[in-house]
CSV table of C-alpha atoms in Angstrom, one decimal:
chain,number,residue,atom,x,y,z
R,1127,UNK,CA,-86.4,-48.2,29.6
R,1128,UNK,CA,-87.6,-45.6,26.8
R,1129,UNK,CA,-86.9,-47.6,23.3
R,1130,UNK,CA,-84.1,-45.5,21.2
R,1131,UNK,CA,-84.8,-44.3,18.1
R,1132,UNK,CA,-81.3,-45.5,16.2
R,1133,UNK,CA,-80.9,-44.2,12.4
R,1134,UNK,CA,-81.7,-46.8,9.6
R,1135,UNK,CA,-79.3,-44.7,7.6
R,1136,UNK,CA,-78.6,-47.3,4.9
R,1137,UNK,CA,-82.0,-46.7,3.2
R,1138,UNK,CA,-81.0,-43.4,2.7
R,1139,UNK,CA,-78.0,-43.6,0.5
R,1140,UNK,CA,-77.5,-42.8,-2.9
R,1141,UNK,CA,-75.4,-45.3,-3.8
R,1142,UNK,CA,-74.7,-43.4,-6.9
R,1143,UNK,CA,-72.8,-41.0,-5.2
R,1144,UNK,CA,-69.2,-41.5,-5.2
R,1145,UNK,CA,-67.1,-42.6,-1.8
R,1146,UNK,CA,-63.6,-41.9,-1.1
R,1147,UNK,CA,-61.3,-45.0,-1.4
R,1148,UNK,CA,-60.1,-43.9,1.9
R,1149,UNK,CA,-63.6,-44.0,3.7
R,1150,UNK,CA,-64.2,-47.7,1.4
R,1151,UNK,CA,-60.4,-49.0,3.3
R,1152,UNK,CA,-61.9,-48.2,6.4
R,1153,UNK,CA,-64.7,-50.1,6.5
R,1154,UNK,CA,-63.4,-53.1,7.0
R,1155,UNK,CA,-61.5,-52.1,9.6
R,1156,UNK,CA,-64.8,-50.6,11.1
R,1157,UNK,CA,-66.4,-54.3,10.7
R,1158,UNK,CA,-63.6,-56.2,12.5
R,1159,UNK,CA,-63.5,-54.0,15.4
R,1160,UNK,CA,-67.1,-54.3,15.9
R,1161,UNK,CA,-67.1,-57.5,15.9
R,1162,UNK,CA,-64.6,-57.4,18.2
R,1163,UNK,CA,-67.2,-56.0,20.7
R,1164,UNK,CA,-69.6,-58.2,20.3
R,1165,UNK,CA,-68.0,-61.1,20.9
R,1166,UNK,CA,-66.7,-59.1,24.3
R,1167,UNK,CA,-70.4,-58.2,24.9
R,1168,UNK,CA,-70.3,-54.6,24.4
R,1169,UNK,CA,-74.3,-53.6,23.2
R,1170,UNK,CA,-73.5,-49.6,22.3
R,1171,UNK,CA,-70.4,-47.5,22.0
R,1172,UNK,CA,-69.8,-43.7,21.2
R,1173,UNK,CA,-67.9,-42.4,17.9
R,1174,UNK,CA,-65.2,-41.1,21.3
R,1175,UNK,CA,-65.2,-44.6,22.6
R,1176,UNK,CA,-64.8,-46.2,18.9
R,1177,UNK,CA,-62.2,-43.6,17.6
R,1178,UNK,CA,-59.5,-44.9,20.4
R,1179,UNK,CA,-59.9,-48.6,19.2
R,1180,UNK,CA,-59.6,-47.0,15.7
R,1181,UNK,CA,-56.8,-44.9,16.1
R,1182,UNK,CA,-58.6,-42.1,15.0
R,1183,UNK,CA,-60.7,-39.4,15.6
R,1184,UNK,CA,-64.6,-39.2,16.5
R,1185,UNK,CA,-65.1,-36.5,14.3
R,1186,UNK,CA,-63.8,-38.9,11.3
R,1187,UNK,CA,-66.0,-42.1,12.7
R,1188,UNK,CA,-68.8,-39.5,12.1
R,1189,UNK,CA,-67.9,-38.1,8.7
R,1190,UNK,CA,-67.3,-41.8,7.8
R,1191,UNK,CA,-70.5,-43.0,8.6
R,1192,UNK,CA,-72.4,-40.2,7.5
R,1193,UNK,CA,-71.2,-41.4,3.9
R,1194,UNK,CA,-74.0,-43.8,4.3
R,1195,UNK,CA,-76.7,-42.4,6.0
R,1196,UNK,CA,-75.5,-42.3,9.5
R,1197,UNK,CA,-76.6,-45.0,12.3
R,1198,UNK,CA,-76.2,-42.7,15.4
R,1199,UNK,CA,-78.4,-41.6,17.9
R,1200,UNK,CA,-77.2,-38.2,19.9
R,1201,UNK,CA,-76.4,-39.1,23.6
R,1202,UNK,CA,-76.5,-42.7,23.0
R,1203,UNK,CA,-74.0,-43.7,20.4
R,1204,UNK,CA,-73.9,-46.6,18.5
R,1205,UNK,CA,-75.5,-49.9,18.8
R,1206,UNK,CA,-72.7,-52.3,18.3
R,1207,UNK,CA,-75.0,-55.0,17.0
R,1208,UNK,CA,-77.2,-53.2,14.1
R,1209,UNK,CA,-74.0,-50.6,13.4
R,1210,UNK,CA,-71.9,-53.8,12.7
R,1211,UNK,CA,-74.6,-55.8,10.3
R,1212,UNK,CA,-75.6,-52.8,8.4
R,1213,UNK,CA,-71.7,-52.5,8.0
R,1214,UNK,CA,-71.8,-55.7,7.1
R,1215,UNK,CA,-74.7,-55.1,4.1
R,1216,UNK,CA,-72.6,-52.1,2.6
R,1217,UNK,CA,-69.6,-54.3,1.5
R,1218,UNK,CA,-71.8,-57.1,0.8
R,1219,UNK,CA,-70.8,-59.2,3.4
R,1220,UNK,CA,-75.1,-60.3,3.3
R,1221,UNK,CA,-74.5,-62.2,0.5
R,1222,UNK,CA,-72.5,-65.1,-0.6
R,1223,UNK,CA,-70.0,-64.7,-3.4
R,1224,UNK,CA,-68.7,-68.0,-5.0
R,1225,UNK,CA,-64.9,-67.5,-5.4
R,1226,UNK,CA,-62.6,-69.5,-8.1
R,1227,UNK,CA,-58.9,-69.5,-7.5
R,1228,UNK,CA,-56.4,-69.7,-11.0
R,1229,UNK,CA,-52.8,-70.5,-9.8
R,1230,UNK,CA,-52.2,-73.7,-7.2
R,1231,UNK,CA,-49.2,-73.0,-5.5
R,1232,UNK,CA,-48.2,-71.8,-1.7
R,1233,UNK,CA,-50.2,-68.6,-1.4
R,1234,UNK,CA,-53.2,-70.2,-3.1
R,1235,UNK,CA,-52.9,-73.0,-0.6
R,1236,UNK,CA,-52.8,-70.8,2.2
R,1237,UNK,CA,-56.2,-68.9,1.1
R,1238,UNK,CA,-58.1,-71.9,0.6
R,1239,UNK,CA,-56.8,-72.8,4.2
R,1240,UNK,CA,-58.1,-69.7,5.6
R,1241,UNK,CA,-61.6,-70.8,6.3
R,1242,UNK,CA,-62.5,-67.3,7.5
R,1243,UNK,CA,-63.2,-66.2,4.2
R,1244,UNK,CA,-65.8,-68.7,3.5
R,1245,UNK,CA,-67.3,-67.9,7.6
R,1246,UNK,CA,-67.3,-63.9,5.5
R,1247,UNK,CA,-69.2,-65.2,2.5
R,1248,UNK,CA,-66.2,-65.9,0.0
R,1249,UNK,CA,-66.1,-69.7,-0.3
R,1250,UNK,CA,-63.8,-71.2,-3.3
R,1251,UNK,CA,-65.7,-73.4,-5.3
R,1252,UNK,CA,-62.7,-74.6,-7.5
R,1253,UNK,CA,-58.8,-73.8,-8.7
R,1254,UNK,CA,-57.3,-74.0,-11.5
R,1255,UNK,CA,-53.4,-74.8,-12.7
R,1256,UNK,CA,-51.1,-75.6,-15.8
R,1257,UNK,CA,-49.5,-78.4,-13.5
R,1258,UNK,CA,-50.8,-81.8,-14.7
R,1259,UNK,CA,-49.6,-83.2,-11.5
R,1260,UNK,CA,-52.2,-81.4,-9.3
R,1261,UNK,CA,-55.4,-82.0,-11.8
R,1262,UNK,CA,-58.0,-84.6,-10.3
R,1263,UNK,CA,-56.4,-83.5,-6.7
R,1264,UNK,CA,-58.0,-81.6,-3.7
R,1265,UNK,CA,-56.6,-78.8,-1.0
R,1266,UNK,CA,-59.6,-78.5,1.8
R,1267,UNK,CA,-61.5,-80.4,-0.6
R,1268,UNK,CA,-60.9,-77.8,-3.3
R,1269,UNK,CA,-60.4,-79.4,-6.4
R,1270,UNK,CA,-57.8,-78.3,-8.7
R,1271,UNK,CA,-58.5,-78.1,-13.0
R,1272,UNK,CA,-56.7,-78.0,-15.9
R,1273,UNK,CA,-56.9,-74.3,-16.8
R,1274,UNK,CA,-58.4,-75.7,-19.7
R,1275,UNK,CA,-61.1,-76.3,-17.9
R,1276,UNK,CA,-61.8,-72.8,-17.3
R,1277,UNK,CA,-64.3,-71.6,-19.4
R,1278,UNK,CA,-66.6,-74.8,-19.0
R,1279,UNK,CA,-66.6,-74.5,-15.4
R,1280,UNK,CA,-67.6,-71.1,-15.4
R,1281,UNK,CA,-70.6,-71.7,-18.3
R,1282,UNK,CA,-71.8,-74.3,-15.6
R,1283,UNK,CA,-71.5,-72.9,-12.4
R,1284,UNK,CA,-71.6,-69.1,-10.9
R,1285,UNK,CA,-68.7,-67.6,-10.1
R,1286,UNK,CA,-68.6,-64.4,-8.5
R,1287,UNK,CA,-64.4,-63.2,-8.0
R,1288,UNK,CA,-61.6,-65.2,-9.5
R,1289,UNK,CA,-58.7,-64.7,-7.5
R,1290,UNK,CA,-54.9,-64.7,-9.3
R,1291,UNK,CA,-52.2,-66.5,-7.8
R,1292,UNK,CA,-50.1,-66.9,-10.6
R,1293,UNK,CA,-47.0,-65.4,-12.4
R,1294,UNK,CA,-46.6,-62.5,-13.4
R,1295,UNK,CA,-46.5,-63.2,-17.1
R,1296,UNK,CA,-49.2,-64.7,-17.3
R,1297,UNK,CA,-51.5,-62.4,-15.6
R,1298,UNK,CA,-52.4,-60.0,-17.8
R,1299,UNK,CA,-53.6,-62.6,-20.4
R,1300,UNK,CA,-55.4,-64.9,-17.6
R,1301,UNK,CA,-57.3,-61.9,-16.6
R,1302,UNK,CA,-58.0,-61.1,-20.3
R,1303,UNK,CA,-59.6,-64.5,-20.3
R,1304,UNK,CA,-62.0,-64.4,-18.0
R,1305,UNK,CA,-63.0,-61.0,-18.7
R,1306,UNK,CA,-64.1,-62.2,-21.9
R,1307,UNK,CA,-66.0,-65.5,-20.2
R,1308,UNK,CA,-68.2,-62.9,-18.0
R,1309,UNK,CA,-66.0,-62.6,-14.8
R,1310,UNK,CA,-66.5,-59.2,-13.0
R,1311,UNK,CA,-64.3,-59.4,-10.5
R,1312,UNK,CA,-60.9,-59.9,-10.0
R,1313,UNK,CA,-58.6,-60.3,-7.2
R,1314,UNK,CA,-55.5,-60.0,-8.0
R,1315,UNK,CA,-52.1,-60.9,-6.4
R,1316,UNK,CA,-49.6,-61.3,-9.6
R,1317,UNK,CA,-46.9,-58.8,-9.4
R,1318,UNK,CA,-48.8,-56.5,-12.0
R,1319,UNK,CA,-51.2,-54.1,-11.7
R,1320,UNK,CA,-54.5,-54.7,-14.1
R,1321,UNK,CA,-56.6,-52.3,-15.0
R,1322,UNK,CA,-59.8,-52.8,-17.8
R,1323,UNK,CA,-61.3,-49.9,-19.9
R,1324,UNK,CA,-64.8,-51.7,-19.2
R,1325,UNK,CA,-66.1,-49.5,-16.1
R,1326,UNK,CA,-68.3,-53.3,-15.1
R,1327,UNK,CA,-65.2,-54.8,-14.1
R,1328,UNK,CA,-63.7,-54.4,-10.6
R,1329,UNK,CA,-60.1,-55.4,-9.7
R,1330,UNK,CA,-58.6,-55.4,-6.6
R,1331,UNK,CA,-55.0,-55.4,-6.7
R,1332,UNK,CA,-52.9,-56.8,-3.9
R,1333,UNK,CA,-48.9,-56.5,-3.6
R,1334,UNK,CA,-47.9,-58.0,-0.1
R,1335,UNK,CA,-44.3,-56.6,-1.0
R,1336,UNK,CA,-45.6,-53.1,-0.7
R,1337,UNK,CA,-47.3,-53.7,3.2
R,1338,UNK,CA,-43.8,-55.3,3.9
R,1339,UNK,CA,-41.5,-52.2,2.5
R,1340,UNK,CA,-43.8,-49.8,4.7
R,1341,UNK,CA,-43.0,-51.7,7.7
R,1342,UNK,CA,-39.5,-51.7,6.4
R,1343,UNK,CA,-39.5,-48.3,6.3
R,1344,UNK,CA,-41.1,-47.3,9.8
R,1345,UNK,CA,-38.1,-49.5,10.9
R,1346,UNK,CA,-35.8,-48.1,9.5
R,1347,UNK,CA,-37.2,-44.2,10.1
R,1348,UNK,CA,-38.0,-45.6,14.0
R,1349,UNK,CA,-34.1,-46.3,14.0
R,1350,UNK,CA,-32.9,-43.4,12.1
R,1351,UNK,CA,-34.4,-41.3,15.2
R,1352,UNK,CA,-33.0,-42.8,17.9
């Protein structure tokens, strides 16, 4: 069997160039479903094979990819394997990004229980609270601080994301905080949307209530017609 040449687009990118939010939403979606394949054994697809699992169309699989260099080969597809891992590189998934959690209560619970962010690379290292009750104490042997404690815990260890769990209220100020302490990246789940004016620090605002109403509303539209 002749080797195939596949493209090494990665090392092309300008990573200065500026991708659609759409085309960055996709990605992971990309990643999962590769994955997907692997584990069923699958060695190579085509952007027509992929754009049925993806609900969309080989000619945006293509445009998608292309973004970053490309990682076809004409009349072979992709290979599941290197397509997936380079994938993989672009949303940093190489590297291991030491995650703090500030607000202890049921949704924070449930992430450190999730251990398949830690298998991605996002392992919390520590939470914090106002409750004096849950200081000293552990979830998944996670231990939960004072939220005094903040800002000496991140002067003596690295974190990467800090993850908000916490009212509303409190948000805004919380983020403040650890703007100022050198935290870049937030990801964020009070009921408030942040935004900084320094262009270094990322925020990724989540609102399960919104994913919810759209379902709500593909109900209700799905009964409408009938």
């Amino acid at each position: 069997m002749g080797r195939i040449k596949l493209t090494y687009g990665i090392e092309r990118v300008n990573m200065n160039e500026q991708i659609s939010q759409a085309v960055i939403r996709r990605l992971p979606r990309y990643y999962r479903y590769l994955g997907d394949l692997l584990s069923q054994g699958v060695e190579r697809i085509s952007s027509n094979e992929l754009s049925v699992k993806m609900n969309s169309t080989a000619s945006q699989i293509r445009q998608d990819l292309n973004n970053f260099g490309g990682f076809g080969q004409q009349g072979y597809g992709y290979n599941v394997k290197f397509l997936h891992e380079e994938i993989g590189k672009i949303l940093g998934l190489d590297k291991v990004h030491n995650m703090i959690i500030v607000g202890a209560g049921n949704l924070a619970k449930a992430i450190v229980r999730y251990d398949k962010f830690e298998r991605l690379g996002f392992p919390v290292i520590a939470m914090f609270d106002v409750d004096s009750k849950l200081f000293g104490t552990k979830i998944n042997d996670i231990p939960i601080y004072s939220l005094d404690e903040l800002e000496e815990f991140i002067k003596n260890n690295r974190v990467d994301i800090a993850a908000l769990t916490l009212p509303k209220n409190n948000a805004v100020k919380t983020a403040n905080k650890l703007v100022s302490l050198g935290i870049k990246s937030i990801w964020n789940f009070a009921h408030v949307d942040l935004q900084f004016d320094d262009e270094d620090v990322v925020v990724e605002n989540v609102h399960l209530s919104d994913s919810l109403m759209q379902l709500s509303y593909n109900i209700t539209r799905k009964c409408n017609d009938e």
